[in-house]
mmCIF file of C-alpha atoms in Angstrom:
data_model
loop_
_atom_site.group_PDB
_atom_site.id
_atom_site.type_symbol
_atom_site.label_atom_id
_atom_site.label_comp_id
_atom_site.label_asym_id
_atom_site.label_seq_id
_atom_site.Cartn_x
_atom_site.Cartn_y
_atom_site.Cartn_z
ATOM 1 C CA UNK Y 2 -175.987 -56.368 19.543
ATOM 2 C CA UNK Y 3 -179.484 -55.048 20.114
ATOM 3 C CA UNK Y 4 -182.156 -56.151 17.688
ATOM 4 C CA UNK Y 5 -183.230 -53.756 14.959
ATOM 5 C CA UNK Y 6 -186.177 -51.569 15.887
ATOM 6 C CA UNK Y 7 -189.371 -51.880 13.881
ATOM 7 C CA UNK Y 8 -192.394 -49.633 13.623
ATOM 8 C CA UNK Y 9 -194.725 -50.105 16.605
ATOM 9 C CA UNK Y 10 -198.098 -51.647 15.789
ATOM 10 C CA UNK Y 11 -200.862 -49.839 17.693
ATOM 11 C CA UNK Y 12 -204.225 -51.521 18.251
ATOM 12 C CA UNK Y 13 -207.256 -50.290 20.186
ATOM 13 C CA UNK Y 14 -208.340 -53.354 22.168
ATOM 14 C CA UNK Y 15 -211.861 -54.278 23.176
ATOM 15 C CA UNK Y 16 -213.280 -50.929 24.225
ATOM 16 C CA UNK Y 17 -212.625 -47.405 22.946
ATOM 17 C CA UNK Y 18 -211.176 -46.385 26.296
ATOM 18 C CA UNK Y 19 -208.466 -49.093 26.307
ATOM 19 C CA UNK Y 20 -205.333 -48.915 24.186
ATOM 20 C CA UNK Y 21 -202.623 -51.450 23.432
ATOM 21 C CA UNK Y 22 -199.256 -50.644 21.896
ATOM 22 C CA UNK Y 23 -197.023 -53.389 20.562
ATOM 23 C CA UNK Y 24 -193.369 -52.577 19.866
ATOM 24 C CA UNK Y 25 -191.516 -55.374 18.096
ATOM 25 C CA UNK Y 26 -187.868 -56.036 18.869
ATOM 26 C CA UNK Y 27 -185.782 -56.602 21.981
ATOM 27 C CA UNK Y 28 -186.943 -54.266 24.803
ATOM 28 C CA UNK Y 29 -184.573 -51.400 25.539
ATOM 29 C CA UNK Y 30 -183.199 -51.053 29.046
ATOM 30 C CA UNK Y 31 -182.821 -47.568 30.470
ATOM 31 C CA UNK Y 32 -179.224 -46.439 30.340
ATOM 32 C CA UNK Y 33 -177.838 -44.526 33.287
ATOM 33 C CA UNK Y 34 -176.077 -41.333 32.123
ATOM 34 C CA UNK Y 35 -172.367 -41.362 32.765
ATOM 35 C CA UNK Y 36 -169.550 -38.974 33.517
ATOM 36 C CA UNK Y 37 -166.388 -39.180 31.438
ATOM 37 C CA UNK Y 38 -164.396 -42.219 32.628
ATOM 38 C CA UNK Y 39 -161.727 -40.162 34.399
ATOM 39 C CA UNK Y 40 -164.417 -38.673 36.681
ATOM 40 C CA UNK Y 41 -166.654 -41.740 37.034
ATOM 41 C CA UNK Y 42 -166.409 -41.933 40.839
ATOM 42 C CA UNK Y 43 -167.025 -38.214 41.485
ATOM 43 C CA UNK Y 44 -170.771 -38.125 41.990
ATOM 44 C CA UNK Y 45 -172.909 -36.784 44.803
ATOM 45 C CA UNK Y 46 -175.954 -38.818 45.888
ATOM 46 C CA UNK Y 47 -179.085 -37.222 47.330
ATOM 47 C CA UNK Y 48 -178.919 -37.670 51.121
ATOM 48 C CA UNK Y 49 -182.697 -37.778 51.701
ATOM 49 C CA UNK Y 50 -183.004 -40.556 49.117
ATOM 50 C CA UNK Y 51 -180.153 -42.506 50.671
ATOM 51 C CA UNK Y 52 -181.749 -42.221 54.116
ATOM 52 C CA UNK Y 53 -185.056 -43.513 52.756
ATOM 53 C CA UNK Y 54 -183.330 -46.453 51.058
ATOM 54 C CA UNK Y 55 -181.517 -47.315 54.289
ATOM 55 C CA UNK Y 56 -184.862 -47.257 56.098
ATOM 56 C CA UNK Y 57 -186.337 -49.624 53.479
ATOM 57 C CA UNK Y 58 -183.372 -51.975 53.855
ATOM 58 C CA UNK Y 59 -183.512 -52.079 57.677
ATOM 59 C CA UNK Y 60 -187.281 -52.510 57.972
ATOM 60 C CA UNK Y 61 -187.458 -55.135 55.214
ATOM 61 C CA UNK Y 62 -184.441 -57.051 56.562
ATOM 62 C CA UNK Y 63 -185.992 -57.161 60.032
ATOM 63 C CA UNK Y 64 -189.226 -58.469 58.555
ATOM 64 C CA UNK Y 65 -187.291 -61.131 56.649
ATOM 65 C CA UNK Y 66 -185.549 -62.284 59.838
ATOM 66 C CA UNK Y 67 -188.772 -62.363 61.839
ATOM 67 C CA UNK Y 68 -190.351 -64.556 59.159
ATOM 68 C CA UNK Y 69 -187.240 -66.803 59.299
ATOM 69 C CA UNK Y 70 -186.696 -66.408 55.568
ATOM 70 C CA UNK Y 71 -183.438 -66.134 53.674
ATOM 71 C CA UNK Y 72 -182.749 -63.418 51.111
ATOM 72 C CA UNK Y 73 -185.019 -63.895 48.101
ATOM 73 C CA UNK Y 74 -182.877 -65.691 45.544
ATOM 74 C CA UNK Y 75 -185.123 -66.557 42.618
ATOM 75 C CA UNK Y 76 -188.092 -65.172 40.725
ATOM 76 C CA UNK Y 77 -189.985 -62.634 42.835
ATOM 77 C CA UNK Y 78 -192.931 -60.251 42.551
ATOM 78 C CA UNK Y 79 -193.148 -56.888 44.293
ATOM 79 C CA UNK Y 80 -196.351 -54.973 45.049
ATOM 80 C CA UNK Y 81 -196.206 -51.424 46.380
ATOM 81 C CA UNK Y 82 -198.906 -49.134 47.737
ATOM 82 C CA UNK Y 83 -198.054 -45.469 48.212
ATOM 83 C CA UNK Y 84 -200.362 -43.314 50.315
ATOM 84 C CA UNK Y 85 -199.593 -39.631 49.911
ATOM 85 C CA UNK Y 86 -200.717 -36.162 50.926
ATOM 86 C CA UNK Y 87 -198.894 -34.680 47.930
ATOM 87 C CA UNK Y 88 -200.522 -33.823 44.624
ATOM 88 C CA UNK Y 89 -200.575 -36.835 42.287
ATOM 89 C CA UNK Y 90 -198.671 -34.972 39.566
ATOM 90 C CA UNK Y 91 -195.827 -34.384 42.019
ATOM 91 C CA UNK Y 92 -195.082 -38.116 42.310
ATOM 92 C CA UNK Y 93 -193.376 -40.140 39.601
ATOM 93 C CA UNK Y 94 -194.209 -43.726 40.448
ATOM 94 C CA UNK Y 95 -191.399 -45.118 38.275
ATOM 95 C CA UNK Y 96 -188.834 -43.343 40.452
ATOM 96 C CA UNK Y 97 -190.589 -44.396 43.643
ATOM 97 C CA UNK Y 98 -190.093 -47.988 42.452
ATOM 98 C CA UNK Y 99 -186.406 -47.365 41.758
ATOM 99 C CA UNK Y 100 -185.851 -45.948 45.226
ATOM 100 C CA UNK Y 101 -187.515 -48.921 46.937
ATOM 101 C CA UNK Y 102 -185.729 -51.536 44.826
ATOM 102 C CA UNK Y 103 -182.376 -49.894 45.514
ATOM 103 C CA UNK Y 104 -183.092 -50.307 49.235
ATOM 104 C CA UNK Y 105 -184.041 -53.982 48.772
ATOM 105 C CA UNK Y 106 -181.222 -54.917 46.403
ATOM 106 C CA UNK Y 107 -178.754 -57.459 47.852
ATOM 107 C CA UNK Y 108 -180.045 -57.107 51.423
ATOM 108 C CA UNK Y 109 -183.537 -58.539 50.816
ATOM 109 C CA UNK Y 110 -183.618 -59.509 47.122
ATOM 110 C CA UNK Y 111 -180.529 -61.094 45.589
ATOM 111 C CA UNK Y 112 -180.483 -58.509 42.809
ATOM 112 C CA UNK Y 113 -182.922 -56.585 40.658
ATOM 113 C CA UNK Y 114 -182.768 -59.186 37.889
ATOM 114 C CA UNK Y 115 -184.722 -61.563 40.172
ATOM 115 C CA UNK Y 116 -187.761 -59.292 39.996
ATOM 116 C CA UNK Y 117 -190.203 -60.530 37.350
ATOM 117 C CA UNK Y 118 -193.323 -58.540 38.260
ATOM 118 C CA UNK Y 119 -193.900 -55.160 39.898
ATOM 119 C CA UNK Y 120 -197.111 -53.286 40.569
ATOM 120 C CA UNK Y 121 -197.354 -49.907 42.263
ATOM 121 C CA UNK Y 122 -200.544 -48.119 43.255
ATOM 122 C CA UNK Y 123 -200.990 -44.560 44.455
ATOM 123 C CA UNK Y 124 -203.676 -43.364 46.859
ATOM 124 C CA UNK Y 125 -204.149 -39.646 47.452
ATOM 125 C CA UNK Y 126 -205.452 -38.647 50.884
ATOM 126 C CA UNK Y 127 -206.169 -35.125 52.070
ATOM 127 C CA UNK Y 128 -207.530 -35.213 55.592
ATOM 128 C CA UNK Y 129 -205.296 -33.759 58.269
ATOM 129 C CA UNK Y 130 -205.300 -36.946 60.354
ATOM 130 C CA UNK Y 131 -204.199 -39.134 57.421
ATOM 131 C CA UNK Y 132 -200.551 -40.118 57.440
ATOM 132 C CA UNK Y 133 -198.491 -40.897 54.341
ATOM 133 C CA UNK Y 134 -196.847 -44.320 54.135
ATOM 134 C CA UNK Y 135 -195.534 -46.945 51.732
ATOM 135 C CA UNK Y 136 -196.457 -50.617 52.027
ATOM 136 C CA UNK Y 137 -194.435 -53.253 50.172
ATOM 137 C CA UNK Y 138 -195.111 -56.976 49.657
ATOM 138 C CA UNK Y 139 -192.423 -59.260 48.235
ATOM 139 C CA UNK Y 140 -193.439 -62.752 47.105
ATOM 140 C CA UNK Y 141 -191.330 -65.694 45.937
ATOM 141 C CA UNK Y 142 -193.046 -66.803 42.724
ATOM 142 C CA UNK Y 143 -191.987 -70.447 43.250
ATOM 143 C CA UNK Y 144 -192.512 -71.118 46.980
ATOM 144 C CA UNK Y 145 -195.104 -68.332 47.518
ATOM 145 C CA UNK Y 146 -193.252 -67.262 50.679
ATOM 146 C CA UNK Y 147 -193.728 -63.553 51.250
ATOM 147 C CA UNK Y 148 -193.137 -60.608 53.536
ATOM 148 C CA UNK Y 149 -195.004 -57.324 53.902
ATOM 149 C CA UNK Y 150 -193.566 -54.229 55.525
ATOM 150 C CA UNK Y 151 -194.527 -50.590 55.942
ATOM 151 C CA UNK Y 152 -192.484 -47.399 55.836
ATOM 152 C CA UNK Y 153 -194.119 -44.440 57.573
ATOM 153 C CA UNK Y 154 -193.707 -41.012 56.065
ATOM 154 C CA UNK Y 155 -193.646 -39.614 52.526
ATOM 155 C CA UNK Y 156 -192.206 -41.650 49.667
ATOM 156 C CA UNK Y 157 -188.782 -40.466 48.511
ATOM 157 C CA UNK Y 158 -188.160 -40.985 44.817
ATOM 158 C CA UNK Y 159 -184.939 -41.997 43.137
ATOM 159 C CA UNK Y 160 -182.881 -38.896 42.392
ATOM 160 C CA UNK Y 161 -180.195 -38.834 39.726
ATOM 161 C CA UNK Y 162 -176.690 -38.345 41.131
ATOM 162 C CA UNK Y 163 -174.988 -35.060 40.306
ATOM 163 C CA UNK Y 164 -171.292 -34.388 39.607
ATOM 164 C CA UNK Y 165 -169.100 -32.932 42.334
ATOM 165 C CA UNK Y 166 -167.535 -30.781 39.651
ATOM 166 C CA UNK Y 167 -169.849 -27.800 39.137
ATOM 167 C CA UNK Y 168 -169.099 -27.802 35.426
ATOM 168 C CA UNK Y 169 -169.521 -31.547 35.050
ATOM 169 C CA UNK Y 170 -172.338 -33.205 33.138
ATOM 170 C CA UNK Y 171 -173.863 -36.658 32.806
ATOM 171 C CA UNK Y 172 -174.373 -37.928 29.281
ATOM 172 C CA UNK Y 173 -176.277 -40.753 27.586
ATOM 173 C CA UNK Y 174 -174.661 -42.825 24.860
ATOM 174 C CA UNK Y 175 -175.482 -41.960 21.241
ATOM 175 C CA UNK Y 176 -176.829 -45.465 20.659
ATOM 176 C CA UNK Y 177 -179.328 -45.164 23.498
ATOM 177 C CA UNK Y 178 -180.471 -41.712 22.354
ATOM 178 C CA UNK Y 179 -180.871 -42.946 18.772
ATOM 179 C CA UNK Y 180 -182.965 -45.909 19.923
ATOM 180 C CA UNK Y 181 -185.190 -43.633 22.000
ATOM 181 C CA UNK Y 182 -185.582 -41.214 19.099
ATOM 182 C CA UNK Y 183 -186.604 -43.996 16.697
ATOM 183 C CA UNK Y 184 -189.467 -45.198 18.875
ATOM 184 C CA UNK Y 185 -190.465 -41.709 20.023
ATOM 185 C CA UNK Y 186 -190.881 -40.510 16.441
ATOM 186 C CA UNK Y 187 -193.125 -43.459 15.575
ATOM 187 C CA UNK Y 188 -195.237 -43.056 18.711
ATOM 188 C CA UNK Y 189 -195.567 -39.337 18.092
ATOM 189 C CA UNK Y 190 -196.746 -39.833 14.509
ATOM 190 C CA UNK Y 191 -199.419 -42.276 15.684
ATOM 191 C CA UNK Y 192 -200.553 -40.115 18.585
ATOM 192 C CA UNK Y 193 -203.048 -38.171 16.469
ATOM 193 C CA UNK Y 194 -205.265 -41.229 16.078
ATOM 194 C CA UNK Y 195 -205.587 -41.711 19.836
ATOM 195 C CA UNK Y 196 -206.452 -38.618 21.823
ATOM 196 C CA UNK Y 197 -206.994 -40.136 25.261
ATOM 197 C CA UNK Y 198 -204.565 -39.965 28.155
ATOM 198 C CA UNK Y 199 -204.591 -42.771 30.708
ATOM 199 C CA UNK Y 200 -204.159 -43.166 34.458
ATOM 200 C CA UNK Y 201 -203.023 -46.804 34.572
ATOM 201 C CA UNK Y 202 -200.244 -48.409 32.543
ATOM 202 C CA UNK Y 203 -199.146 -52.055 32.367
ATOM 203 C CA UNK Y 204 -196.115 -53.091 30.299
ATOM 204 C CA UNK Y 205 -194.997 -56.664 29.589
ATOM 205 C CA UNK Y 206 -191.479 -57.163 28.252
ATOM 206 C CA UNK Y 207 -190.734 -60.299 26.213
ATOM 207 C CA UNK Y 208 -186.938 -60.450 26.223
ATOM 208 C CA UNK Y 209 -184.213 -62.923 25.297
ATOM 209 C CA UNK Y 210 -182.099 -61.593 28.165
ATOM 210 C CA UNK Y 211 -183.663 -62.137 31.598
ATOM 211 C CA UNK Y 212 -180.666 -60.402 33.171
ATOM 212 C CA UNK Y 213 -182.287 -57.108 32.246
ATOM 213 C CA UNK Y 214 -184.013 -55.263 35.103
ATOM 214 C CA UNK Y 215 -187.749 -54.952 34.555
ATOM 215 C CA UNK Y 216 -187.812 -51.535 36.234
ATOM 216 C CA UNK Y 217 -185.049 -50.216 33.975
ATOM 217 C CA UNK Y 218 -186.904 -51.348 30.862
ATOM 218 C CA UNK Y 219 -190.019 -49.691 32.252
ATOM 219 C CA UNK Y 220 -188.164 -46.386 32.701
ATOM 220 C CA UNK Y 221 -187.449 -46.288 28.971
ATOM 221 C CA UNK Y 222 -191.011 -46.834 27.827
ATOM 222 C CA UNK Y 223 -192.816 -44.805 30.474
ATOM 223 C CA UNK Y 224 -190.640 -41.865 29.440
ATOM 224 C CA UNK Y 225 -191.767 -42.307 25.829
ATOM 225 C CA UNK Y 226 -195.403 -42.556 26.905
ATOM 226 C CA UNK Y 227 -195.135 -39.431 29.035
ATOM 227 C CA UNK Y 228 -193.479 -37.224 26.405
ATOM 228 C CA UNK Y 229 -196.092 -38.256 23.832
ATOM 229 C CA UNK Y 230 -199.000 -37.502 26.168
ATOM 230 C CA UNK Y 231 -200.305 -41.040 26.633
ATOM 231 C CA UNK Y 232 -200.060 -40.782 30.437
ATOM 232 C CA UNK Y 233 -202.301 -38.453 32.447
ATOM 233 C CA UNK Y 234 -199.674 -37.067 34.824
ATOM 234 C CA UNK Y 235 -202.280 -35.240 36.910
ATOM 235 C CA UNK Y 236 -204.164 -38.423 37.790
ATOM 236 C CA UNK Y 237 -201.792 -41.397 37.467
ATOM 237 C CA UNK Y 238 -202.807 -44.107 39.941
ATOM 238 C CA UNK Y 239 -201.024 -47.315 38.971
ATOM 239 C CA UNK Y 240 -198.240 -48.959 36.999
ATOM 240 C CA UNK Y 241 -197.482 -52.622 36.384
ATOM 241 C CA UNK Y 242 -194.412 -54.141 34.745
ATOM 242 C CA UNK Y 243 -193.710 -57.761 33.886
ATOM 243 C CA UNK Y 244 -190.716 -59.608 32.433
ATOM 244 C CA UNK Y 245 -191.073 -62.779 30.373
ATOM 245 C CA UNK Y 246 -188.627 -64.968 28.423
ATOM 246 C CA UNK Y 247 -188.839 -64.865 24.631
ATOM 247 C CA UNK Y 248 -187.085 -66.892 21.955
ATOM 248 C CA UNK Y 249 -185.053 -65.135 19.294
ATOM 249 C CA UNK Y 250 -187.266 -63.338 16.819
ATOM 250 C CA UNK Y 251 -190.238 -63.044 19.175
ATOM 251 C CA UNK Y 252 -188.980 -60.232 21.414
ATOM 252 C CA UNK Y 253 -191.473 -57.434 21.946
ATOM 253 C CA UNK Y 254 -192.954 -54.922 24.353
ATOM 254 C CA UNK Y 255 -196.712 -54.889 25.008
ATOM 255 C CA UNK Y 256 -198.162 -51.760 26.583
ATOM 256 C CA UNK Y 257 -201.710 -51.616 27.957
ATOM 257 C CA UNK Y 258 -203.188 -48.254 28.847
ATOM 258 C CA UNK Y 259 -206.474 -48.112 30.742
ATOM 259 C CA UNK Y 260 -208.507 -45.495 32.621
ATOM 260 C CA UNK Y 261 -208.888 -45.829 36.364
#
């Protein structure tokens, strides 16, 4: 049973340009939309995305072997730098993260639940001799062992699978949609007091269930921030997400929004 949602407390911290949003209650993990159960295995995955994820897996696995390290088993941090020739508004960093983590999952990192911290930074280049690439560093938070690898070429974001059946559709559960609606309505009503949009977003999740994926929780809240205009989509340069253990009754989500 998920904890009851409460009204978010919004506080402007320190300087007028910085904003903090506190949402009390157990953080909500993004729910993947589903086909009806009788068609659950009839989905088509984007081939370009799958190729990119295979490239991530092979390059990262080779780097792991050359460093004589085993698959990361415990608490890990991931830092990503994306260099792009594309317009900033054309890149959704949250889906770039998903694509990379899917390539690392099981082959390089035991599973996504091991990831406690993620940061991703975007650099826009425009000169003809500049080449797009993605650089990833994975660090064991206990031993401090780490690897860094680079993928040449444009980033390929996570793309939602589509049904083979032309008339098929993917649907979210009513519970998930109701939870989203509850928080979205509160954030929307408070939006009038804070007119700024921000280029950098950090979210810390205090949860009583460390089996939740930090990137999936982030997907929920970055969606809410985007639809309410808190994120400057035309100039977004960095996201950070962090997962921490919380005792019962102290679960919450802390969002920090700052200009670049």
